[in-house]
PDB file of C-alpha atoms in Angstrom:
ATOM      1  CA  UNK W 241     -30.600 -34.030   3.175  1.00 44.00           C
ATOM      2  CA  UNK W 242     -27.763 -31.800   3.906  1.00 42.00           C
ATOM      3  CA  UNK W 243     -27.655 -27.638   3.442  1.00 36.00           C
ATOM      4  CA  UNK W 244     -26.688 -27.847  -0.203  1.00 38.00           C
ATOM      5  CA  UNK W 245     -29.230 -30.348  -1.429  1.00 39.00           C
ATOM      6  CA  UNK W 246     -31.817 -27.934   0.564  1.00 33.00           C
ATOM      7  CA  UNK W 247     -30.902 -24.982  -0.686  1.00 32.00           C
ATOM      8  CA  UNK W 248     -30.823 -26.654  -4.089  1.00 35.00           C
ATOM      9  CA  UNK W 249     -34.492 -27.962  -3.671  1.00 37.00           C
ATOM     10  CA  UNK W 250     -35.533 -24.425  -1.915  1.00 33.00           C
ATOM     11  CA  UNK W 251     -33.941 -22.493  -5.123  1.00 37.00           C
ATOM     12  CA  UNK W 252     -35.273 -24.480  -7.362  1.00 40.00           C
ATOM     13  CA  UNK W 253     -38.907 -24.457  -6.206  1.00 41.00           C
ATOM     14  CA  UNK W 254     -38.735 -20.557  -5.831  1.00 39.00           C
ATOM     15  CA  UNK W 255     -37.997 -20.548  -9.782  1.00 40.00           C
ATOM     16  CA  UNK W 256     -40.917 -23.344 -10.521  1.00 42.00           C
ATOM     17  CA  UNK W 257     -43.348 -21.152  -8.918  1.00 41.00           C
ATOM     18  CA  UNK W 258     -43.008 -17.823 -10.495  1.00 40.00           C
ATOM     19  CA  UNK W 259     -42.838 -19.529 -14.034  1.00 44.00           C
ATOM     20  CA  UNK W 260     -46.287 -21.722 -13.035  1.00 52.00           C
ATOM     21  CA  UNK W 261     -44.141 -24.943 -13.293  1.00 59.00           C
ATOM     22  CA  UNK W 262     -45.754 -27.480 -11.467  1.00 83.00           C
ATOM     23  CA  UNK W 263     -43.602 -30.142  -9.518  1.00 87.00           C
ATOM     24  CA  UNK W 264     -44.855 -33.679  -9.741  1.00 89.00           C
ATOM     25  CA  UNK W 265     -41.876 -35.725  -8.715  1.00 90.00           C
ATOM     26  CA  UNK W 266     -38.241 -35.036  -6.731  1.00 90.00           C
ATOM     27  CA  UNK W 267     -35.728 -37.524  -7.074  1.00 91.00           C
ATOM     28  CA  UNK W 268     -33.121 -36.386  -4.305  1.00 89.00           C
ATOM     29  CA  UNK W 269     -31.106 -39.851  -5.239  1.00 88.00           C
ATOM     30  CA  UNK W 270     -30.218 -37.538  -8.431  1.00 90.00           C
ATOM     31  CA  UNK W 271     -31.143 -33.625  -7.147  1.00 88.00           C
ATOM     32  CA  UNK W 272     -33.678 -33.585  -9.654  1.00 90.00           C
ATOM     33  CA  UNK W 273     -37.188 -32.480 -10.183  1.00 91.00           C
ATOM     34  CA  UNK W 274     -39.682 -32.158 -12.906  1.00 90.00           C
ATOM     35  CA  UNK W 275     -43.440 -32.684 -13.724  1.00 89.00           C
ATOM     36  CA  UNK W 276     -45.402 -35.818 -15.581  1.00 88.00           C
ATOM     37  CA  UNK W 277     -44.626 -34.418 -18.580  1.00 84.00           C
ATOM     38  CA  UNK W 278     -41.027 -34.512 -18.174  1.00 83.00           C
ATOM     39  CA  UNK W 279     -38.967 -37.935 -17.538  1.00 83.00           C
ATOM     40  CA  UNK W 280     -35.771 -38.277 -15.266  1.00 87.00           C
ATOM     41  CA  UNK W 281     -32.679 -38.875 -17.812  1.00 85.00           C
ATOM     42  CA  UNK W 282     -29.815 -40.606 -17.101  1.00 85.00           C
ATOM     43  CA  UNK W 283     -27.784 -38.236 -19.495  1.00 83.00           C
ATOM     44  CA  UNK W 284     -28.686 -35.601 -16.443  1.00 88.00           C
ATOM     45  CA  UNK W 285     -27.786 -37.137 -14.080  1.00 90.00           C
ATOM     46  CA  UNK W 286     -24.727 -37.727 -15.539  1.00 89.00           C
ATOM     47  CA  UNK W 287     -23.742 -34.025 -16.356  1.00 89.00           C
ATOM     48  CA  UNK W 288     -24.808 -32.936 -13.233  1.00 92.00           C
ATOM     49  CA  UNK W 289     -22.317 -35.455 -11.920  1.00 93.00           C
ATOM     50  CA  UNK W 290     -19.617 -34.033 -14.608  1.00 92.00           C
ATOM     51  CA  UNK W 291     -20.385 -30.701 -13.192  1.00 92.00           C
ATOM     52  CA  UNK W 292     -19.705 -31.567  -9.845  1.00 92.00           C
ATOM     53  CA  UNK W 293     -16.559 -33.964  -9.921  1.00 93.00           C
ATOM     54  CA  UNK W 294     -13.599 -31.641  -8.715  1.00 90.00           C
ATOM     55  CA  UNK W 295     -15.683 -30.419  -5.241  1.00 85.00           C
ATOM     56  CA  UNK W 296     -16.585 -32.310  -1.931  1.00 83.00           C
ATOM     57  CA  UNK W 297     -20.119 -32.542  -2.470  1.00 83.00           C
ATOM     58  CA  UNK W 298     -19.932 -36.682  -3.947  1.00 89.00           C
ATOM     59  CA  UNK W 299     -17.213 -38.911  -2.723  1.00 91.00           C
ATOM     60  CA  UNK W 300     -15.725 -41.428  -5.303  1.00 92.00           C
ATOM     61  CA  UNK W 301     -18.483 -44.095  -4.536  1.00 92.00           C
ATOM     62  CA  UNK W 302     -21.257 -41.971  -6.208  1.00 92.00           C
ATOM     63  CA  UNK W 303     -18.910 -42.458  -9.640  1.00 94.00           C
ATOM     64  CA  UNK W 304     -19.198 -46.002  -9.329  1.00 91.00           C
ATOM     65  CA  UNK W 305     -21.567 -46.809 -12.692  1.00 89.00           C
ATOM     66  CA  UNK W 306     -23.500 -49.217 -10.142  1.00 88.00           C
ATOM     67  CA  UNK W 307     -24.314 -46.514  -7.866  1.00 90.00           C
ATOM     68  CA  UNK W 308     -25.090 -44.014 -10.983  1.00 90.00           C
ATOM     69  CA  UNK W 309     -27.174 -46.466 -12.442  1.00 87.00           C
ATOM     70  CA  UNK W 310     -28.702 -47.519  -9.198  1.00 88.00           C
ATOM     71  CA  UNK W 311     -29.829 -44.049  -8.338  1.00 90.00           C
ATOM     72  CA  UNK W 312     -31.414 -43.363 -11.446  1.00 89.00           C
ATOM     73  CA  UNK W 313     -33.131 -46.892 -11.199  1.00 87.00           C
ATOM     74  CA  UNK W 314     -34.858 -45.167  -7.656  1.00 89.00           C
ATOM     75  CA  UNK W 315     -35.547 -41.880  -9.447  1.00 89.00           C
ATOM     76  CA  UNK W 316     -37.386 -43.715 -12.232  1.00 87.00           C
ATOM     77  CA  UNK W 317     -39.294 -45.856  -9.278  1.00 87.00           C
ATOM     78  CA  UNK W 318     -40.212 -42.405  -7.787  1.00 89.00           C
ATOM     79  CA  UNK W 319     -41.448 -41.007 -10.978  1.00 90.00           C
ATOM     80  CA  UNK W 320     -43.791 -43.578 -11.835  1.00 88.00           C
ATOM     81  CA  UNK W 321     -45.473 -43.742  -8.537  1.00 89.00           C
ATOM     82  CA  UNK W 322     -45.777 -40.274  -8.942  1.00 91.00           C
ATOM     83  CA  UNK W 323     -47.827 -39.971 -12.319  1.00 90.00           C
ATOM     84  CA  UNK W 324     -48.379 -43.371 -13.142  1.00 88.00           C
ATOM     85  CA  UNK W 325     -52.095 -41.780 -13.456  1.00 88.00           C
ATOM     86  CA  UNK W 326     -51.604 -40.023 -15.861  1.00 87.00           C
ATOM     87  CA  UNK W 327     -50.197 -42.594 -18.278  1.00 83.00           C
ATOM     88  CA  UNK W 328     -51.924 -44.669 -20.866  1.00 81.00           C
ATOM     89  CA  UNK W 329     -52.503 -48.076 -20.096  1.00 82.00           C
ATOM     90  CA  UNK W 330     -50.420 -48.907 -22.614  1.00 75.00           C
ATOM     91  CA  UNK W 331     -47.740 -47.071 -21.422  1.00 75.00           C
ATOM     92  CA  UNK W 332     -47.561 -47.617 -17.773  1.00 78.00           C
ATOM     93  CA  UNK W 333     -47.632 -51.531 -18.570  1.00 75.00           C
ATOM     94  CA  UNK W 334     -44.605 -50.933 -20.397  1.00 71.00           C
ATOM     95  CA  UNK W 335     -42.952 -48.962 -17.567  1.00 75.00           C
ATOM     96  CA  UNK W 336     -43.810 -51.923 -15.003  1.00 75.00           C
ATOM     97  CA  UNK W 337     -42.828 -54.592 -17.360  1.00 73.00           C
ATOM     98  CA  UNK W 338     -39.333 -52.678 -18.311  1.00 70.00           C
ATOM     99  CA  UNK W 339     -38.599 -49.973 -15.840  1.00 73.00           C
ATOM    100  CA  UNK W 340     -34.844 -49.913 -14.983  1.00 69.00           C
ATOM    101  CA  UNK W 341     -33.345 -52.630 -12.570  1.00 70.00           C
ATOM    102  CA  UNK W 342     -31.968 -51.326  -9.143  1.00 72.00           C
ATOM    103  CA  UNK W 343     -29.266 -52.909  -8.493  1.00 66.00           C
ATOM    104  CA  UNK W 344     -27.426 -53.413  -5.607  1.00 73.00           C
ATOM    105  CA  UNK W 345     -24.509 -51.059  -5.774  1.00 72.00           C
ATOM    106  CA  UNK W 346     -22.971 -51.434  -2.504  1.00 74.00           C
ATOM    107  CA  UNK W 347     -22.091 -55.291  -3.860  1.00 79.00           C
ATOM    108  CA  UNK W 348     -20.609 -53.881  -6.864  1.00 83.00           C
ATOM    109  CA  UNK W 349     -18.985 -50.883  -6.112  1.00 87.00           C
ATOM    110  CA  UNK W 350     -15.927 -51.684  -3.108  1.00 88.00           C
ATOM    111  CA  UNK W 351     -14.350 -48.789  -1.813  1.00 88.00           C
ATOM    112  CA  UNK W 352     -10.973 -47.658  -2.246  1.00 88.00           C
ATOM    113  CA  UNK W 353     -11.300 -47.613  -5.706  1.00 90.00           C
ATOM    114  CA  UNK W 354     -10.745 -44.518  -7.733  1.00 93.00           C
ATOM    115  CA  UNK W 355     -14.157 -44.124  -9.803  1.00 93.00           C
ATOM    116  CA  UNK W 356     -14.139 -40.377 -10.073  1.00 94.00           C
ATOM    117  CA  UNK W 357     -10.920 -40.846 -11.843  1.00 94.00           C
ATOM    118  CA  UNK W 358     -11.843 -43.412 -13.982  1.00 93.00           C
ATOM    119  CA  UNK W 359     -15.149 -41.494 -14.791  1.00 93.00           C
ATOM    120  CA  UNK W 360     -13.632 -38.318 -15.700  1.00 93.00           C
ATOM    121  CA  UNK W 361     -11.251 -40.454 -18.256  1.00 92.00           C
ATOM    122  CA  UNK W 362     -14.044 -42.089 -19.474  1.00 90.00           C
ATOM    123  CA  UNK W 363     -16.485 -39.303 -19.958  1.00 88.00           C
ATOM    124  CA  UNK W 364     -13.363 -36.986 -21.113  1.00 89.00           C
ATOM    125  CA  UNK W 365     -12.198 -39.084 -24.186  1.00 88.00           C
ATOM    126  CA  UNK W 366     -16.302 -39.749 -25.056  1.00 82.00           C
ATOM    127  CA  UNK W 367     -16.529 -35.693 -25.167  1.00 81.00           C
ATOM    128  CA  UNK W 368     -13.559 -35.369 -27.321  1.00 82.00           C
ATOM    129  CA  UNK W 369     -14.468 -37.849 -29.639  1.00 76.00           C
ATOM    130  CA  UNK W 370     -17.771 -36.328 -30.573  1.00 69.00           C
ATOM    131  CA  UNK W 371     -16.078 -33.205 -30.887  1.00 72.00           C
ATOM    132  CA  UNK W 372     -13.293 -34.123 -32.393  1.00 71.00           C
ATOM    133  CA  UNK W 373     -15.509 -36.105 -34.929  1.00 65.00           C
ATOM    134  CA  UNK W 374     -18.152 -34.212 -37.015  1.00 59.00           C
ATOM    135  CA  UNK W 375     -19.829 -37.014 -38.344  1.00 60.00           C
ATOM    136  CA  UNK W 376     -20.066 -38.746 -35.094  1.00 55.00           C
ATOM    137  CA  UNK W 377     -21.459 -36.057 -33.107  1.00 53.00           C
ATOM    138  CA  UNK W 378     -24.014 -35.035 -36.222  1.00 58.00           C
ATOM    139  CA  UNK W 379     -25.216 -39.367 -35.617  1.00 59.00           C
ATOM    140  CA  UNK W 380     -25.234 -38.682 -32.225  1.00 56.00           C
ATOM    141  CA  UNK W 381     -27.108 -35.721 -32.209  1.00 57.00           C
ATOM    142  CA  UNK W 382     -29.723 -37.342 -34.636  1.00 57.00           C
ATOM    143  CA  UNK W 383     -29.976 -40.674 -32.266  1.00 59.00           C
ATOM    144  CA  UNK W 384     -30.722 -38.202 -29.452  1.00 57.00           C
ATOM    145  CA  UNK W 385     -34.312 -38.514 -30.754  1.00 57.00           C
ATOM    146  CA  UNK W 386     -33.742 -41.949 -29.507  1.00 56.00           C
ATOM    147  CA  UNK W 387     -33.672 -41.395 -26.036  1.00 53.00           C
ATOM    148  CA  UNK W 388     -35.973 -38.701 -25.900  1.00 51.00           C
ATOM    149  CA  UNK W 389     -38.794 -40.979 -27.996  1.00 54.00           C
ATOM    150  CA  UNK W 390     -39.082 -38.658 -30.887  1.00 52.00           C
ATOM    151  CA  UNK W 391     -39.010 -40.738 -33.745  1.00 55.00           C
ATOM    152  CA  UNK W 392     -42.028 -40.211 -35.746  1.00 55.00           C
ATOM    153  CA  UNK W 393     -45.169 -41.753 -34.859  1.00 58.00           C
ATOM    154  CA  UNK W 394     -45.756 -43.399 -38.089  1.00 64.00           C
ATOM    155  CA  UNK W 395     -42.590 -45.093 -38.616  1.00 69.00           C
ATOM    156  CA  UNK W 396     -42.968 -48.929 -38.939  1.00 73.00           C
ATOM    157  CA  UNK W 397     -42.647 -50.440 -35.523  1.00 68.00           C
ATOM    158  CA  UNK W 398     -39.861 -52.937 -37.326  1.00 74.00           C
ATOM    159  CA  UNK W 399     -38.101 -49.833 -38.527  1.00 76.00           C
ATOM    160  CA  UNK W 400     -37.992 -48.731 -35.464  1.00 72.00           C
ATOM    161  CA  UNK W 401     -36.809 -50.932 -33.506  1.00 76.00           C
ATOM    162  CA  UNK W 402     -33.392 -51.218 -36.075  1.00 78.00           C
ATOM    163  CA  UNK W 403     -32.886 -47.635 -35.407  1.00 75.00           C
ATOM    164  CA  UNK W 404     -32.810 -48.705 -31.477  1.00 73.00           C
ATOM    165  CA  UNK W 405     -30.356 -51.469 -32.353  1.00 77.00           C
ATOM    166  CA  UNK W 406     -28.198 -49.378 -34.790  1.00 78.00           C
ATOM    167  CA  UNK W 407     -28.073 -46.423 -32.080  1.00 74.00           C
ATOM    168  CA  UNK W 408     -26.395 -49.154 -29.922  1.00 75.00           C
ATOM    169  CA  UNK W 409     -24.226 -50.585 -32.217  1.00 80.00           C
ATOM    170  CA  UNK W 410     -22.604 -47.467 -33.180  1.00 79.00           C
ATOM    171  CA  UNK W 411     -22.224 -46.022 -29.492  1.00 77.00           C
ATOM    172  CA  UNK W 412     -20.282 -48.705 -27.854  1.00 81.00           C
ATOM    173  CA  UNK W 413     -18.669 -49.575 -31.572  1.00 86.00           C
ATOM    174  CA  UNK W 414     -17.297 -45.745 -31.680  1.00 83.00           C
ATOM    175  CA  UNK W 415     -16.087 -46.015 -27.556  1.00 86.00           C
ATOM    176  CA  UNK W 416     -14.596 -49.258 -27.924  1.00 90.00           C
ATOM    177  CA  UNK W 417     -12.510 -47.580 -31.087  1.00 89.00           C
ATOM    178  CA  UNK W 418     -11.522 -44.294 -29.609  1.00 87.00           C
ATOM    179  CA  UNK W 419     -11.531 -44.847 -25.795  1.00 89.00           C
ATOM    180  CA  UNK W 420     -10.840 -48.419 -25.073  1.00 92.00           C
ATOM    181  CA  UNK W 421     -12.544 -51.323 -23.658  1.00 92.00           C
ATOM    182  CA  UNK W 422     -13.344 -49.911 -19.731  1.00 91.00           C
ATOM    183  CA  UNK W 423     -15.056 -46.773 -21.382  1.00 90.00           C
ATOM    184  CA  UNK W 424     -17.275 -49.149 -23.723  1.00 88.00           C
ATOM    185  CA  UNK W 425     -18.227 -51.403 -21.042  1.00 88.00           C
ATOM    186  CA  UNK W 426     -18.892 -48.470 -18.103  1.00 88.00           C
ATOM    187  CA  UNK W 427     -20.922 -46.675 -20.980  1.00 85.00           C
ATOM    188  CA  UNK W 428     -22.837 -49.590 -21.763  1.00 81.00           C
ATOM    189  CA  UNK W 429     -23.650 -50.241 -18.044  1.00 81.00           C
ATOM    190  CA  UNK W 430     -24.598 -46.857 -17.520  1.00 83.00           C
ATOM    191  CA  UNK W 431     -26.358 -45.829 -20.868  1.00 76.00           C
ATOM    192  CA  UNK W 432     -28.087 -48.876 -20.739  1.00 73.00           C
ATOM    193  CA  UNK W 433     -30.658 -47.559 -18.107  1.00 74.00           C
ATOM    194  CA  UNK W 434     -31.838 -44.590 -20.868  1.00 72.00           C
ATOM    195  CA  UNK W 435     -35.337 -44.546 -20.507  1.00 69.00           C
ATOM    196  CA  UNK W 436     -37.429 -45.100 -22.959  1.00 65.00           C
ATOM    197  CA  UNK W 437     -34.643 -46.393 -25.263  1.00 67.00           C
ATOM    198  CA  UNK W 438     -34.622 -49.138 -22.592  1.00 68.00           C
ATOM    199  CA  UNK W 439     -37.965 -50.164 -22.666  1.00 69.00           C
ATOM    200  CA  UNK W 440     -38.449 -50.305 -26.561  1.00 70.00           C
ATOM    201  CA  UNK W 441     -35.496 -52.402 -26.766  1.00 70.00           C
ATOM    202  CA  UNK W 442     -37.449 -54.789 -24.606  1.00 71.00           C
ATOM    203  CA  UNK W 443     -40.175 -54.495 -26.753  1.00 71.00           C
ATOM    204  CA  UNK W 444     -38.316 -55.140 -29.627  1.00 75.00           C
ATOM    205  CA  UNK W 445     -37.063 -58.225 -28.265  1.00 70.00           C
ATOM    206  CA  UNK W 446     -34.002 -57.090 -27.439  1.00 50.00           C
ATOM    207  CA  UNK W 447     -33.427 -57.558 -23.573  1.00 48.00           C
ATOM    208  CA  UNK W 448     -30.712 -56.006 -21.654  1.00 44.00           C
ATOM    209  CA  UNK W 449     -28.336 -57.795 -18.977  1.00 43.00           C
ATOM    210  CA  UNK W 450     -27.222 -55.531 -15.933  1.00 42.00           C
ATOM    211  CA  UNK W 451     -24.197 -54.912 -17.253  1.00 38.00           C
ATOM    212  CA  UNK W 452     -25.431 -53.426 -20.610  1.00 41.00           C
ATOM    213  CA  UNK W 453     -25.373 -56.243 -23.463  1.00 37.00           C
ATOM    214  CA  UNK W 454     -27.708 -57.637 -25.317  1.00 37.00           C
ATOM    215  CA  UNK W 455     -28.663 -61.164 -24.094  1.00 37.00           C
ATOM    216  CA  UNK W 456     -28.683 -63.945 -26.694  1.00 30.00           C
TER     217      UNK W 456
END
């Protein structure tokens, strides 16, 4: 772990224990940290990425969506070791049956290519559409129930799952309009490792390929 990253962890635990926060699992594949109650996001990981594109701290190879994805894959592996205790049964068979694939980024990602480029054009032209578009971000905000697994608890499962498959469909459909086919496809790759959108897809029947599309 080098200075930053240690300082990061130091600062962060300082904070944790003078507001009684208690620290269950640490991801350093994605500098983050958080208790049982509180599952590692890809969306995070991302910003914190975003936040951190124009300094020395992650060479282009971190930008790769295989690597992103990859990373988060290890965090989740980490945070269910860490409190799979303290799940239902019901829940922690769906985390072993569905938890995010790791895949083997240093097969997909060569080097020499420029992926912090391509990820700040990507991620860019997704920000500006959403803002750019009312109606889009007000959807988008709304689907961020979605990921977060906040639709009510006595919505029809059925239901349910066609909000999972709409969310989906009107992601990549808005990407692929506004910013092109490489956006859609890196933000299906990557935004297909959302957990526990992820898993309930499953459920619903609806597996996932490692590249982000629904199998058939």
């Amino acid at each position: 772990m080098n200075m930053l990253k240690l300082l990061f962890v130091i600062s962060t635990c300082c904070v944790c224990v003078r507001s009684d926060f208690s620290i269950e699992w640490i991801c350093e594949e994605t500098n983050a940290i958080g208790n049982c109650s509180t599952i590692p996001k890809i969306t995070d990981w991302l910003q914190f990425l975003a936040d951190n594109i124009d300094n020395d701290e992650y060479t282009d190879l971190y930008y790769c969506p295989f690597n992103i994805a990859e990373r988060h894959a290890m965090c989740m592996v980490s945070f269910l070791k860490n409190c799979q205790q303290k799940m239902s049964e019901a829940k922690r068979h769906v985390a072993y049956s569905y938890m995010p694939r790791i895949d083997k980024a240093a097969t997909h990602c060569p080097e020499g290519r420029p992926y912090k480029k391509e990820f700040r054009e990507y991620t860019n032209c997704t920000r500006v559409m959403y803002n750019n578009e009312p109606k889009e971000w007000e959807v988008h905000s709304v689907n961020q129930q979605i990921e977060f697994g906040l639709l009510p608890r006595k919505m029809e499962f059925r239901q349910k799952c066609d909000v999972y498959r709409k969310y989906w469909e009107m992601q990549s459909s808005w990407i692929l309009r506004d910013c092109g086919p490489k956006a859609e496809k890196f933000s299906r790759h990557v935004l297909s490792y959302m957990w526990p959108i992820m898993g309930l897809l499953n459920v619903c029947g609806d597996r996932l390929t490692p590249y982000g599309y629904f199998e058939t």
